[in-house]
Short mmCIF file of C-alpha atoms and ligand atoms in Angstrom, two decimals:
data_model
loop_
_atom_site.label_atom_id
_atom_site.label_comp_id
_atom_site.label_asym_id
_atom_site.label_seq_id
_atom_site.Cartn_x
_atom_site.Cartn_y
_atom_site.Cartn_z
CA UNK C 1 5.42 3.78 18.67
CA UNK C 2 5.65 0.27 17.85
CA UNK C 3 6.98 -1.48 14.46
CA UNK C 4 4.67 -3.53 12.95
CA UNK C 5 6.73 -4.60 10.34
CA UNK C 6 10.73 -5.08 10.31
CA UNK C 7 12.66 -6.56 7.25
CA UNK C 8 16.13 -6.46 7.07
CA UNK C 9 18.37 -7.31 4.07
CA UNK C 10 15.93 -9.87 3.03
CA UNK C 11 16.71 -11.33 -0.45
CA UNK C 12 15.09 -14.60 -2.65
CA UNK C 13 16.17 -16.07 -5.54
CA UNK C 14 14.09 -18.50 -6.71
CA UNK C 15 14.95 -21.79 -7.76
CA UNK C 16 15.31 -20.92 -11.65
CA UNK C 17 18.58 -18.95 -10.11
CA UNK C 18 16.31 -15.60 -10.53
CA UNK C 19 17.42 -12.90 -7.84
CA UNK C 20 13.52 -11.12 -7.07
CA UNK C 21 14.79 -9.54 -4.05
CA UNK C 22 18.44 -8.33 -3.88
CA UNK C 23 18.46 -7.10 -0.39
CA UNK C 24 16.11 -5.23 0.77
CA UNK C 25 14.68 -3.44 4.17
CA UNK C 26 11.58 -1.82 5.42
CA UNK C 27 9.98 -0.55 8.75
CA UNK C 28 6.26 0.37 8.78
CA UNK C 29 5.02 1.37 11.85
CA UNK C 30 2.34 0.43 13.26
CA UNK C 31 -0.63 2.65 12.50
CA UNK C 32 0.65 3.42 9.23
CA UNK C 33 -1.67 2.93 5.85
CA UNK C 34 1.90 1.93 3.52
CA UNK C 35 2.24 1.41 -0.03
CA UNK C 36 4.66 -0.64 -1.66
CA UNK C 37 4.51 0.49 -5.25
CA UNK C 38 6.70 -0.74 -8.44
CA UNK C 39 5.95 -2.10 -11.93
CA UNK C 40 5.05 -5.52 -12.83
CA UNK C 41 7.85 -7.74 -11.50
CA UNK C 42 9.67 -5.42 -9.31
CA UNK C 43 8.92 -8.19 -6.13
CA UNK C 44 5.94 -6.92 -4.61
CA UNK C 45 4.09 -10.16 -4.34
CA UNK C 46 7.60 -11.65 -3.44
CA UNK C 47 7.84 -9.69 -0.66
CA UNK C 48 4.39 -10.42 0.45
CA UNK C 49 4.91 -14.17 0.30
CA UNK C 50 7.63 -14.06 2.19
CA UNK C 51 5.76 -11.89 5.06
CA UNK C 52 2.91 -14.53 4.58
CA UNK C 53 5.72 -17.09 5.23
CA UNK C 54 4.19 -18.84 1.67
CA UNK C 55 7.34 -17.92 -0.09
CA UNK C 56 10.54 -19.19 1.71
CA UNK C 57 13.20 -16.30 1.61
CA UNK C 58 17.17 -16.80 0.69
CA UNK C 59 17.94 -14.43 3.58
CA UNK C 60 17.28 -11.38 5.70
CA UNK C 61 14.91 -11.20 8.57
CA UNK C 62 11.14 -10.67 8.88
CA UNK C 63 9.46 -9.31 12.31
CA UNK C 64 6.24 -8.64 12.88
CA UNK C 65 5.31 -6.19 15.78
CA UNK C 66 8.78 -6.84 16.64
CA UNK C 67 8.40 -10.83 17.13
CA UNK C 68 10.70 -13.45 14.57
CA UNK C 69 8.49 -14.79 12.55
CA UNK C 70 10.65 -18.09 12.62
CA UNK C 71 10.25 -18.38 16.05
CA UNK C 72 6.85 -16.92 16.72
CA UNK C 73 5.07 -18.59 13.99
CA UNK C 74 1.90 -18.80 15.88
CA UNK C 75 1.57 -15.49 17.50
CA UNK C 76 2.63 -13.89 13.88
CA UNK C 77 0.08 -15.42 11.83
CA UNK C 78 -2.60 -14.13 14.51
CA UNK C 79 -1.54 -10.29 13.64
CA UNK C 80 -1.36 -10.86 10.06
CA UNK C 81 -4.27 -10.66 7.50
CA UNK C 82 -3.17 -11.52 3.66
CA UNK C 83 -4.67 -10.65 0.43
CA UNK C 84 -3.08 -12.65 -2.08
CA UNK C 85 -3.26 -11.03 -5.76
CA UNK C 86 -4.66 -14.48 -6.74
CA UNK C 87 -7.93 -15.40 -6.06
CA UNK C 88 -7.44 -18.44 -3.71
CA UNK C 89 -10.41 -19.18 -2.01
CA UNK C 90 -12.72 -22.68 -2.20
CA UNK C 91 -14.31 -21.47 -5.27
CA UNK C 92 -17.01 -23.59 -4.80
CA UNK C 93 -17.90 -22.87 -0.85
CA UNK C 94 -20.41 -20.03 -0.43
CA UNK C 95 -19.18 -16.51 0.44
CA UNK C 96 -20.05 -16.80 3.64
CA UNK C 97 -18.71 -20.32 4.19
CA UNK C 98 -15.64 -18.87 3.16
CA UNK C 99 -15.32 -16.65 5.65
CA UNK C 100 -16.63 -18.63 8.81
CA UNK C 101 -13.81 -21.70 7.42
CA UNK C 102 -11.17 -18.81 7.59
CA UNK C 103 -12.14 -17.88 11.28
CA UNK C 104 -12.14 -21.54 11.92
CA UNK C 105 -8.49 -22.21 11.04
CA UNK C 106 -7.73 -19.51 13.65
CA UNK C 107 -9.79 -21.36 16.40
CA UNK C 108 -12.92 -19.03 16.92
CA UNK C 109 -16.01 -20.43 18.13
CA UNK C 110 -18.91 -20.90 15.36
CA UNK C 111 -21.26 -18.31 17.08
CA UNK C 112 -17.78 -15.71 16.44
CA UNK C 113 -17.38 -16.74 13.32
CA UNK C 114 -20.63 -15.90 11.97
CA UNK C 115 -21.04 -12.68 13.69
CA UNK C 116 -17.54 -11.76 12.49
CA UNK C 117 -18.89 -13.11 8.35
CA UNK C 118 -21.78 -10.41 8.90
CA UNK C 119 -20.02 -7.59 9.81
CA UNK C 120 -17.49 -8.02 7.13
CA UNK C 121 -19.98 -9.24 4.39
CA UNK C 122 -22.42 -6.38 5.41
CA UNK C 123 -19.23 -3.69 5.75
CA UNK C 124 -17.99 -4.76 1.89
CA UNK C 125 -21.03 -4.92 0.35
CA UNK C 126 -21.76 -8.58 0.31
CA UNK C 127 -24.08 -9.74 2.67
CA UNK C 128 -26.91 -10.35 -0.11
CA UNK C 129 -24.53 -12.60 -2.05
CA UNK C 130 -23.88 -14.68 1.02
CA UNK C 131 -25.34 -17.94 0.02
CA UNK C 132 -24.13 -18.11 -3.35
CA UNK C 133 -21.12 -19.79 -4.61
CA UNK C 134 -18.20 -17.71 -4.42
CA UNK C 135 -17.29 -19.12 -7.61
CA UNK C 136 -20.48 -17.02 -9.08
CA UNK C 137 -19.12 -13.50 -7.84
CA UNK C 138 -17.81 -10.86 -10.07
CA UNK C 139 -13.56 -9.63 -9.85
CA UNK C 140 -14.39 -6.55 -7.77
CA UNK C 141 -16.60 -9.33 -5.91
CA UNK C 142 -14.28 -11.79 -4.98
CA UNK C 143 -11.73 -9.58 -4.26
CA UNK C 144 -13.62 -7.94 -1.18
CA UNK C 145 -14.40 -11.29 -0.18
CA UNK C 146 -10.78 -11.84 -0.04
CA UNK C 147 -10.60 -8.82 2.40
CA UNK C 148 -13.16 -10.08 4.36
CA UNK C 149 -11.70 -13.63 4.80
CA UNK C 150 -8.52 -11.59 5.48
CA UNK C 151 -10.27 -9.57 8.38
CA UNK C 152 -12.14 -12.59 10.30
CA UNK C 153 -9.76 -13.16 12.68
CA UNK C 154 -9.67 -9.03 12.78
CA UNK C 155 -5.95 -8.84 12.69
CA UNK C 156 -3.70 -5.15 13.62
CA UNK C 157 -2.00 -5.79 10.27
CA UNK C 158 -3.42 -5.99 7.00
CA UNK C 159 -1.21 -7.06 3.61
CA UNK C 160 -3.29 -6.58 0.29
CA UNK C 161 -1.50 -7.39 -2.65
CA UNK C 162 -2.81 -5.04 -5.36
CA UNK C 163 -6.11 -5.28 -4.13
CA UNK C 164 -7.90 -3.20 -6.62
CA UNK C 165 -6.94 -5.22 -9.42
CA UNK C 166 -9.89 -5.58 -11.49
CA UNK C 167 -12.11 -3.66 -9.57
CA UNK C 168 -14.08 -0.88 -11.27
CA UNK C 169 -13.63 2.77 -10.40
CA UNK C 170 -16.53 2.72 -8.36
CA UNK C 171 -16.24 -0.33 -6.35
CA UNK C 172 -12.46 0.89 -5.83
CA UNK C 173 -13.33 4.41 -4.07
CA UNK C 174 -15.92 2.34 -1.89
CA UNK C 175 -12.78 0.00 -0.84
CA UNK C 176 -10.81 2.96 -0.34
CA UNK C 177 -13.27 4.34 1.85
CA UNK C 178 -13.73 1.04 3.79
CA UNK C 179 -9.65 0.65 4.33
CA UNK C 180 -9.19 4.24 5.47
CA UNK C 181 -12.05 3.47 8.31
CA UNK C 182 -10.28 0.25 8.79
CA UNK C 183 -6.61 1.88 9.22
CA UNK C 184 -8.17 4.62 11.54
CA UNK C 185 -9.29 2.41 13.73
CA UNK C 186 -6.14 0.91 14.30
CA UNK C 187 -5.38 -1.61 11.70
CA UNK C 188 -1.99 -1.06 9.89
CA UNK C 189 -2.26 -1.47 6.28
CA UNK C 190 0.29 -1.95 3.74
CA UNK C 191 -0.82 -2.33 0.39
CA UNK C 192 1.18 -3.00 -3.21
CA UNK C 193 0.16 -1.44 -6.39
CA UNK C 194 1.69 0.05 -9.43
CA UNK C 195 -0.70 2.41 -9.80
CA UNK C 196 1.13 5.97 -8.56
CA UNK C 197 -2.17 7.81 -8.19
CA UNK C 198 -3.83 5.44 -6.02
CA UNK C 199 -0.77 4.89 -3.35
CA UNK C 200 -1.02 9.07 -3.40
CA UNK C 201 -4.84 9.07 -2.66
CA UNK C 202 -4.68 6.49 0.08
CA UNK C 203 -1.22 6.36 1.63
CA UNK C 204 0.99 8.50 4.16
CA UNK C 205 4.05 6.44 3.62
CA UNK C 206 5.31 4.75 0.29
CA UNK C 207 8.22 2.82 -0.35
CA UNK C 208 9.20 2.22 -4.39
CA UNK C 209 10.42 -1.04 -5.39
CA UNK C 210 11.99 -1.60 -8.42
CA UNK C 211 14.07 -4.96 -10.13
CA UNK C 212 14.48 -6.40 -6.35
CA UNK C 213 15.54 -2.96 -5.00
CA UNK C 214 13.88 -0.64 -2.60
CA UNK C 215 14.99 2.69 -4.52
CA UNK C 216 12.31 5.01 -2.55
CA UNK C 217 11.63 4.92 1.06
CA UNK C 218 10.07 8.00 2.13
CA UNK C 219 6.47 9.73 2.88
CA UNK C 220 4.10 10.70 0.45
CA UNK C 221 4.38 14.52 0.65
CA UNK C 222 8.45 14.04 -0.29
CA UNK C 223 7.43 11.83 -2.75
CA UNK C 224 5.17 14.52 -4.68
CA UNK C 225 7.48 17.01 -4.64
CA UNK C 226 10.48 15.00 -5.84
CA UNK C 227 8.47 13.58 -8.77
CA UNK C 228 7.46 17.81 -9.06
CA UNK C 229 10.78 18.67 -9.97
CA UNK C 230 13.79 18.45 -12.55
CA UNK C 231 17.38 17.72 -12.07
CA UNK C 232 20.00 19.13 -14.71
CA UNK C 233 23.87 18.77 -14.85
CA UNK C 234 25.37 22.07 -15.52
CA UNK C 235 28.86 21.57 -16.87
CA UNK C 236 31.45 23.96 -16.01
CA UNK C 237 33.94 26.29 -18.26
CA UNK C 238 36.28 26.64 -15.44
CA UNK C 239 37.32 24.44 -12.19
CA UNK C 240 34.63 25.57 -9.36
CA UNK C 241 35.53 24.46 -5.80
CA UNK C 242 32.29 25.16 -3.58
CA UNK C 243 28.89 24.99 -4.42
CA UNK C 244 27.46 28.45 -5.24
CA UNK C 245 24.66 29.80 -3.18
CA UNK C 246 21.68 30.63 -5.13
CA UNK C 247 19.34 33.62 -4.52
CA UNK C 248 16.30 31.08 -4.88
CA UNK C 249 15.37 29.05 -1.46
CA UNK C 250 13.42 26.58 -3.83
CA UNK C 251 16.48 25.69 -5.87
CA UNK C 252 19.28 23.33 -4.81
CA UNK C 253 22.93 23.22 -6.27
CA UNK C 254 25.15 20.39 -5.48
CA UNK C 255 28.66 20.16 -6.59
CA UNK C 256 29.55 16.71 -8.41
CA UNK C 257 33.12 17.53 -9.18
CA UNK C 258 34.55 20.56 -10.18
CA UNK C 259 33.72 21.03 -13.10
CA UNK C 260 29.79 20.12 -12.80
CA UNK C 261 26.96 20.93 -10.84
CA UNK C 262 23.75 19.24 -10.30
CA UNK C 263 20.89 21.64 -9.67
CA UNK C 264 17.15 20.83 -8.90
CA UNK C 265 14.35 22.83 -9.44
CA UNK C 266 10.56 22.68 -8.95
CA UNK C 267 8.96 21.93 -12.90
CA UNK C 268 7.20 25.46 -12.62
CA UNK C 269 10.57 26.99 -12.71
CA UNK C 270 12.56 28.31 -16.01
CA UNK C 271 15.90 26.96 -15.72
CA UNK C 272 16.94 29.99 -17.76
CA UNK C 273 16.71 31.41 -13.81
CA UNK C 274 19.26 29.08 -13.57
CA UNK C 275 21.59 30.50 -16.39
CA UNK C 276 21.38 33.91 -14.99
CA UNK C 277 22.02 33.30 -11.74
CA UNK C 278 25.47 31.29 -12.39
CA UNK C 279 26.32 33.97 -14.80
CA UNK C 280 25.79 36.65 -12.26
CA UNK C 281 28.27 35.13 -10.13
CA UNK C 282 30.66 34.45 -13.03
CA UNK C 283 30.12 30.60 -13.26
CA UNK C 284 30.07 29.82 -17.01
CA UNK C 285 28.31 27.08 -18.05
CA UNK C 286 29.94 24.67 -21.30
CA UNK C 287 26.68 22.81 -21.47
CA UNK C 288 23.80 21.51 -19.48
CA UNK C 289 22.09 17.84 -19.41
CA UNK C 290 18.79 16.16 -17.71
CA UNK C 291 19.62 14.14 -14.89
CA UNK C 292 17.15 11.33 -15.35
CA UNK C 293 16.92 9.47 -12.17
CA UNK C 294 15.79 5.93 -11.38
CA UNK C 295 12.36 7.10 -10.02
CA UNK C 296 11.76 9.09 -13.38
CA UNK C 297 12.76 5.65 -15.46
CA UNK C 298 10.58 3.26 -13.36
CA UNK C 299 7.72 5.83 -13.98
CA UNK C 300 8.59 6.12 -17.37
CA UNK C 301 8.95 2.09 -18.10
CA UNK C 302 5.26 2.29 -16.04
CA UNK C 303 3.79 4.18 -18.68
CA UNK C 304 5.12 2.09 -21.47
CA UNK C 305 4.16 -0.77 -19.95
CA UNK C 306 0.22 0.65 -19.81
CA UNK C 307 0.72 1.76 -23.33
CA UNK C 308 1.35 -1.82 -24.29
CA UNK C 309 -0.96 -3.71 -22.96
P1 ADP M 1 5.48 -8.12 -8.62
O1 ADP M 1 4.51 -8.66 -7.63
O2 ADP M 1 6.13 -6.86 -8.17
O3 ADP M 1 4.88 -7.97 -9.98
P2 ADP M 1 6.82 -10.66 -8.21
O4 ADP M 1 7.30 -10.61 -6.81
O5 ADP M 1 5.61 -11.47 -8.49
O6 ADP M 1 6.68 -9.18 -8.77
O7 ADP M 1 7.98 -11.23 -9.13
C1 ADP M 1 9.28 -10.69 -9.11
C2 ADP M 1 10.13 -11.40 -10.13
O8 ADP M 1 10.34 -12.75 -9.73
C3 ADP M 1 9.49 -11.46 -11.51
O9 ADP M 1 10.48 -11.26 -12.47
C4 ADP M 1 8.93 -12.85 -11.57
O10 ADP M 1 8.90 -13.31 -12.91
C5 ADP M 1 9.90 -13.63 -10.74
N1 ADP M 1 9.26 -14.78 -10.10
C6 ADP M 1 8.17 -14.76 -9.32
N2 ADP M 1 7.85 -15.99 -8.87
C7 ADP M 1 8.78 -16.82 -9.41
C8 ADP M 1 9.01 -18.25 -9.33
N3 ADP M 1 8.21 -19.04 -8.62
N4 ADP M 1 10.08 -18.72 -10.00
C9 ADP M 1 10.88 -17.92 -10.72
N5 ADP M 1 10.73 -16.59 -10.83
C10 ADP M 1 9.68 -16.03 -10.19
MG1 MG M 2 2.52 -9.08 -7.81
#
């Protein structure tokens, strides 16, 4: 299978001396439908900039279906379709002008052009609107036109940088719909967003990026059932010196040192299973604590954050 997209150790500080990216790397291969989800600021758009070569990096590596994109400017931008969170189109060229100039700047003939504005226009819903002034469309609007300016030059890799921002539920599970038909016929998509639930409806693999930091980096299935379950420190009465084997295949006991163990459980689960279980073996327990981990706070700093605003 090929990679479609390779970074390695790839950090940016910008020139206010603030450290977005502290170092991070990601494969997706090609094929996949990938999320890249974290709260506001975590680097998403960052890291999108710096695929889209619009954001110059500090350091660290980009490829793209497994070509520099230093070196191979040219034949990179070809296989690469950007989003941008901000609306950056002419706003005062029609929707389909907008379009047709984007398939332009990649050198397709006018007749292509236009063919390729229809299909796209017609496929997100926008084909009526195409002689108005893009200036005149709704959010949701000008957001799928932003898609279909992406798609002109019909690239194998699609970036969209939270591109259901201010789109209304409706609209949204129509753009789902479209991007699924899009990825399974071939076009890689990786998408940010910092909502959890959408990156689970839509995407196989997710990686979690948090303060500059890649702190998940896994598939969606392993992602659910992490987030389903609870890890508590057990501290020990007495020195323990290997990790005791539970009767419960769903529960997993790690040893920290030797006088704690960390045990995690699926949330359906009593913990007072726990208790038993280590008493039954003769492991007293002093006191027990919640582990929170870093995926539990960047959830939990997402919900404040929602709260607030
Ligand atoms: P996200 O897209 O995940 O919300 P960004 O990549 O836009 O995050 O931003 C990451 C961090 O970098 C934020 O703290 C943001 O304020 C900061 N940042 C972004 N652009 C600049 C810039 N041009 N100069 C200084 N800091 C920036
Ligand atoms: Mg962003």
């Amino acid at each position: 299978m090929s990679v479609a997209i390779s970074i390695k150790n790839l950090a940016k500080t910008y020139a206010n001396g603030f450290e977005a990216l502290k170092g991070i790397s990601l494969k997706v291969n090609q094929g996949d439908f990938f999320a890249l989800l974290g709260p506001n600021g975590a680097g998403k758009s960052t890291t999108i900039g710096i695929l889209s070569t619009l954001v110059k990096r500090s350091s660290g590596s980009v490829e793209i279906f497994g070509r520099n994109v230093d070196t191979h400017v040219y034949e990179t931008k070809y296989d690469l379709g950007i989003v941008p969170q901000e609306f950056n189109f002419n706003q005062f060229e029609k929707v389909q002008d907008v379009v047709v100039t984007q398939a332009g700047y990649y050198g397709l003939p006018k007749e292509l052009a236009l063919e390729r504005a229809e299909k796209y226009l017609l496929k997100l819903g926008l084909w009526e609107k195409r002689n108005d002034r893009s200036r005149s469309l709704s959010g949701g609007m000008k957001r799928r036109l932003m898609i279909a300016r992406a798609l002109a030059h019909e690239p194998r890799l699609l970036i969209l940088d939270e591109p259901t921002a201010g789109v209304d539920i409706e609209l949204r599970r129509s753009m789902w719909d479209f991007l699924t038909e899009i990825n399974s016929n071939g076009t890689t998509i990786v998408l940010t967003t910092h909502y959890l639930e959408e990156a689970e409806q839509l995407c196989k693999k997710i990686a979690i990026i948090d303060e500059g930091r890649i702190i998940e980096d896994t598939n969606m299935k392993d992602l659910l059932t992490k987030l389903d379950s609870e890890t508590f420190i057990f501290d020990l009465t007495e020195n323990l010196d290997v990790v005791p084997e539970l009767k419960f295949p769903d529960i997993s006991a790690r040893l920290i040192d030797q006088r704690s163990i960390e045990i995690t459980l699926p949330a359906d689960r009593n913990v007072n299973d726990v208790f038993l279980e280590l008493d039954s073996k003769g492991i007293k327990v002093a006191s027990m604590r919640n582990k929170t981990n870093r995926l539990e706070q960047l959830f939990i700093s997402r919900i404040e954050e929602s709260n607030a605003s």
